[in-house]
Amino acid sequence: MTTLILAEHDNTALLGATARTVAAAKNIGAPIHVLITGHGVSAAANAAAKLDGVEKVLVADHESLAHGAAEPVSEAILAIAAAYEHIAAPATTFGKSAMPRVAALLGVMQVSDVTKILSPSSFERPVYAGAAIETVEATADKVVFTVRTSAFDGVAETGSASIEPVGFSPTARTSRFVSRESAAGGGGVDLSSAKVVVSGGRALGSAEQFTEILTPLAEKLGAALGASRAAVDAGYAPNDWQIGQTGKVVAPDLYIAIGISGAIQHLAGMKNSKVIVAIDKDPEAPIFSVADYGLVADIFEAVPELTKAL
Amino acid sequence: MKIFVPVKRVLDANVAVRVRPDGSGVDLANLKMSMNPFDEIAVEEAIRLKEAGKAETITAVSIGPTQAVDTLRSALAMGADAAILVRADGPVEPLAVARILKALVERDQPDLIIMGKQAIDGDSGQVAQMLSALVGWPQATYASKVEIEGTAVRVTREVDGGLETIEMDLPAVISTDLRLNTPRYASLPNVMKAKKKPLEEIDAASLGVALEPTLKIASTLPPPARKSGSKVETVAQLVDKLKNEARVI
């Protein structure tokens, strides 16, 4: 049997989450097909065809799929699902919105946010904000899962898969797209795939200081900017910079937490980073319990000094 | 308009999670349980829609053991009008939850379902989407703003890279994100009043939904521990460690 992967793209470019999901799916050991859903998506299809390990790229092109609405996207998957034993998507807001629908209509559970594939039917996934790791065995004939992209490195672009259109006509009641608003850029580096993340918390005190203190450091390090929930709620940073159980989960080589106390919900989103640095003035802050290097200091002095020293 | 709000009883968000040493699961004995935080946001949103004259009745629904009555009473104390407890003793998977909710939707015909985007215990994030697919209604996940205009509902969603606004015709399913609202506390008089509000109890078995798990949990273990770190005294020491010891810059 074969594995089907729902691709994540922005209509023009394939996003890194797809290559990471392919890397995860290679552990199943079956041939991999990638499904591109959208309208006018040949560039994304061409990019998917280059991913190492992909045997075939299927393209469902229909105007109802243009904005990634979960109802038609899940229908497009259902239309071809019979040929596949495993159906997977990255655990992004796009993948997480569509895949449980696919699972429900197939009458199976979804295995959410897989961090390790032990066998074609056995998976590891975090629960309780990462405080426990479950090993689950899927007992149904079909396995639907989403992949925690930060747990896998993307495959190389060395392949040359064939591209085939698949027919699609929607029937489900669906939502209508109205508008989309992009968040202000975080130094142009994608948070989910960044090698270095500089993240700020409530202690930054204001949106101005958040930018003024963190941006020069992020630029020096080529890092993406992230934030704690407290910083987002206070309006210092846009919501899609939030790192944690309910925001993004990152695992960069270097994570620098600045003025973040380290609530369990925040740790859930970053504790698998390779090296964690914490700078905070409270020596008792829980963030120091996971930090490889902790510096107890006033962030308004220490961070500019750090930026200057790099 | 009639709103359904599914709510789940979970380990309180502020309680430290202890994994049983034998790998059989998370220890919940004698620990504080609360309403899932995202569900509180869902209850609050339903109440605000009622206060704005957009909804007539709010029914909170919970699936679980008898103690889930406490969770439903909390929803009633916040302002829900009625509650339904679907009694089930073992763990109930998201797919079975969605099927049970579907059976109740077909029986009671609500116009809108608002629920949390995920429960903070299983972190699955599936029920709203599954229910939407099973009943054939449109869905809006990760809502940060909800506006009802006649028979349509306009929802702003928190998506990767920003915000997206979509519109749906009722009936529809919405799942809530953190920034939708700040849930209210129930006042003491409202807690007392909640005890008199109607609470229906149903056995899950009577709804004809199979409850046997289809995902077998082989083990639940603590995550690998990080090796303990060290504190540095100065920025210069930090830079030196990152360059020469960790080699990350």
mmCIF file of C-alpha atoms in Angstrom, chain A residues 33-169:
data_model
loop_
_atom_site.group_PDB
_atom_site.id
_atom_site.type_symbol
_atom_site.label_atom_id
_atom_site.label_comp_id
_atom_site.label_asym_id
_atom_site.label_seq_id
_atom_site.Cartn_x
_atom_site.Cartn_y
_atom_site.Cartn_z
ATOM 1 C CA HIS A 33 2.269 10.305 -3.014
ATOM 2 C CA VAL A 34 1.725 14.015 -2.347
ATOM 3 C CA LEU A 35 -1.643 15.682 -2.927
ATOM 4 C CA ILE A 36 -1.694 19.367 -3.804
ATOM 5 C CA THR A 37 -5.098 20.987 -3.338
ATOM 6 C CA GLY A 38 -5.757 24.498 -4.590
ATOM 7 C CA HIS A 39 -6.382 26.594 -7.660
ATOM 8 C CA GLY A 40 -3.565 27.393 -10.079
ATOM 9 C CA VAL A 41 -0.962 25.513 -8.085
ATOM 10 C CA SER A 42 1.481 24.232 -10.711
ATOM 11 C CA ALA A 43 4.476 25.908 -9.041
ATOM 12 C CA ALA A 44 3.744 24.119 -5.762
ATOM 13 C CA ALA A 45 3.230 20.846 -7.650
ATOM 14 C CA ASN A 46 6.581 21.236 -9.416
ATOM 15 C CA ALA A 47 8.276 21.877 -6.089
ATOM 16 C CA ALA A 48 6.632 18.826 -4.522
ATOM 17 C CA ALA A 49 7.829 16.658 -7.422
ATOM 18 C CA LYS A 50 11.411 17.498 -6.448
ATOM 19 C CA LEU A 51 11.088 16.227 -2.879
ATOM 20 C CA ASP A 52 13.242 13.186 -2.265
ATOM 21 C CA GLY A 53 11.174 10.058 -1.637
ATOM 22 C CA VAL A 54 8.022 11.247 -3.418
ATOM 23 C CA GLU A 55 6.839 8.861 -6.142
ATOM 24 C CA LYS A 56 3.910 10.813 -7.511
ATOM 25 C CA VAL A 57 2.321 14.243 -7.109
ATOM 26 C CA LEU A 58 -1.461 14.471 -7.490
ATOM 27 C CA VAL A 59 -3.056 17.826 -8.182
ATOM 28 C CA ALA A 60 -6.667 18.586 -7.292
ATOM 29 C CA ASP A 61 -7.280 21.953 -8.927
ATOM 30 C CA HIS A 62 -10.644 23.584 -8.303
ATOM 31 C CA GLU A 63 -11.688 27.086 -7.332
ATOM 32 C CA SER A 64 -13.367 25.799 -4.157
ATOM 33 C CA LEU A 65 -9.917 24.700 -2.978
ATOM 34 C CA ALA A 66 -8.263 28.098 -3.558
ATOM 35 C CA HIS A 67 -8.217 29.243 0.066
ATOM 36 C CA GLY A 68 -7.616 25.936 1.790
ATOM 37 C CA ALA A 69 -11.104 25.568 3.303
ATOM 38 C CA ALA A 70 -11.198 22.330 5.292
ATOM 39 C CA GLU A 71 -14.513 21.052 3.886
ATOM 40 C CA PRO A 72 -13.522 20.753 0.190
ATOM 41 C CA VAL A 73 -9.897 19.842 1.024
ATOM 42 C CA SER A 74 -11.050 16.886 3.127
ATOM 43 C CA GLU A 75 -13.478 15.863 0.372
ATOM 44 C CA ALA A 76 -10.672 15.918 -2.180
ATOM 45 C CA ILE A 77 -8.673 13.561 0.042
ATOM 46 C CA LEU A 78 -11.682 11.311 0.608
ATOM 47 C CA ALA A 79 -12.203 11.013 -3.143
ATOM 48 C CA ILE A 80 -8.860 9.233 -3.535
ATOM 49 C CA ALA A 81 -8.467 7.733 -0.055
ATOM 50 C CA ALA A 82 -9.348 4.175 -1.077
ATOM 51 C CA ALA A 83 -5.901 3.651 -2.607
ATOM 52 C CA TYR A 84 -4.002 4.571 0.549
ATOM 53 C CA GLU A 85 -3.252 2.880 3.832
ATOM 54 C CA HIS A 86 -1.712 5.946 5.505
ATOM 55 C CA ILE A 87 -2.944 9.506 5.042
ATOM 56 C CA ALA A 88 -0.916 12.281 6.656
ATOM 57 C CA ALA A 89 -0.598 16.052 6.836
ATOM 58 C CA PRO A 90 1.653 18.454 8.696
ATOM 59 C CA ALA A 91 0.192 19.557 12.054
ATOM 60 C CA THR A 92 -0.213 23.150 10.877
ATOM 61 C CA THR A 93 -3.485 25.071 11.191
ATOM 62 C CA PHE A 94 -4.275 23.931 7.613
ATOM 63 C CA GLY A 95 -3.516 20.253 8.240
ATOM 64 C CA LYS A 96 -5.126 20.217 11.682
ATOM 65 C CA SER A 97 -8.352 21.695 10.297
ATOM 66 C CA ALA A 98 -8.796 19.236 7.435
ATOM 67 C CA MET A 99 -7.455 15.886 8.641
ATOM 68 C CA PRO A 100 -9.839 15.074 11.518
ATOM 69 C CA ARG A 101 -12.659 15.459 8.971
ATOM 70 C CA VAL A 102 -10.988 12.869 6.760
ATOM 71 C CA ALA A 103 -10.559 10.541 9.723
ATOM 72 C CA ALA A 104 -14.176 10.936 10.851
ATOM 73 C CA LEU A 105 -15.557 10.255 7.392
ATOM 74 C CA LEU A 106 -13.345 7.171 7.134
ATOM 75 C CA GLY A 107 -14.572 6.113 10.592
ATOM 76 C CA VAL A 108 -11.122 6.085 12.191
ATOM 77 C CA MET A 109 -9.319 8.110 14.832
ATOM 78 C CA GLN A 110 -6.616 10.554 13.855
ATOM 79 C CA VAL A 111 -3.214 10.203 15.510
ATOM 80 C CA SER A 112 -2.450 13.856 16.223
ATOM 81 C CA ASP A 113 0.954 15.547 16.267
ATOM 82 C CA VAL A 114 3.167 12.510 15.739
ATOM 83 C CA THR A 115 6.760 13.019 16.913
ATOM 84 C CA LYS A 116 8.120 9.554 16.094
ATOM 85 C CA ILE A 117 7.043 6.704 13.827
ATOM 86 C CA LEU A 118 8.032 3.378 15.390
ATOM 87 C CA SER A 119 6.305 1.127 12.835
ATOM 88 C CA PRO A 120 3.523 1.500 10.243
ATOM 89 C CA SER A 121 0.970 1.213 13.064
ATOM 90 C CA SER A 122 2.877 2.519 16.097
ATOM 91 C CA PHE A 123 3.478 6.179 16.837
ATOM 92 C CA GLU A 124 4.728 8.444 19.583
ATOM 93 C CA ARG A 125 2.894 11.653 20.414
ATOM 94 C CA PRO A 126 3.033 14.134 23.280
ATOM 95 C CA VAL A 127 0.026 14.666 25.576
ATOM 96 C CA TYR A 128 -0.608 16.964 28.561
ATOM 97 C CA ALA A 129 1.375 19.834 27.023
ATOM 98 C CA GLY A 130 4.333 17.527 26.448
ATOM 99 C CA ALA A 131 4.472 16.372 30.077
ATOM 100 C CA ALA A 132 3.964 12.796 28.873
ATOM 101 C CA ILE A 133 4.723 10.874 25.692
ATOM 102 C CA GLU A 134 2.169 8.322 24.543
ATOM 103 C CA THR A 135 2.960 5.374 22.331
ATOM 104 C CA VAL A 136 -0.229 4.578 20.409
ATOM 105 C CA GLU A 137 -1.047 1.668 18.171
ATOM 106 C CA ALA A 138 -3.565 2.220 15.417
ATOM 107 C CA THR A 139 -5.776 -0.832 15.078
ATOM 108 C CA ALA A 140 -7.857 0.210 12.038
ATOM 109 C CA ASP A 141 -6.998 -0.611 8.397
ATOM 110 C CA LYS A 142 -6.428 3.025 7.586
ATOM 111 C CA VAL A 143 -4.182 5.323 9.570
ATOM 112 C CA VAL A 144 -4.756 9.077 9.498
ATOM 113 C CA PHE A 145 -2.135 11.190 11.259
ATOM 114 C CA THR A 146 -0.663 14.662 11.516
ATOM 115 C CA VAL A 147 3.060 15.261 11.894
ATOM 116 C CA ARG A 148 4.712 17.599 14.366
ATOM 117 C CA THR A 149 7.031 19.198 11.836
ATOM 118 C CA SER A 150 9.616 20.389 14.372
ATOM 119 C CA ALA A 151 10.371 16.727 15.172
ATOM 120 C CA PHE A 152 11.626 15.939 11.648
ATOM 121 C CA ASP A 153 14.172 17.493 9.281
ATOM 122 C CA GLY A 154 12.879 18.077 5.752
ATOM 123 C CA VAL A 155 13.926 15.831 2.850
ATOM 124 C CA ALA A 156 16.235 17.185 0.133
ATOM 125 C CA GLU A 157 14.992 18.468 -3.224
ATOM 126 C CA THR A 158 16.652 15.826 -5.337
ATOM 127 C CA GLY A 159 13.655 13.884 -6.656
ATOM 128 C CA SER A 160 11.728 13.958 -9.915
ATOM 129 C CA ALA A 161 8.246 12.567 -9.365
ATOM 130 C CA SER A 162 5.530 12.500 -12.000
ATOM 131 C CA ILE A 163 2.630 14.962 -11.716
ATOM 132 C CA GLU A 164 -0.962 13.853 -12.379
ATOM 133 C CA PRO A 165 -4.203 15.809 -12.169
ATOM 134 C CA VAL A 166 -7.090 14.299 -10.215
ATOM 135 C CA GLY A 167 -10.678 15.301 -10.840
ATOM 136 C CA PHE A 168 -12.609 16.982 -8.042
ATOM 137 C CA SER A 169 -16.063 18.485 -7.641
#
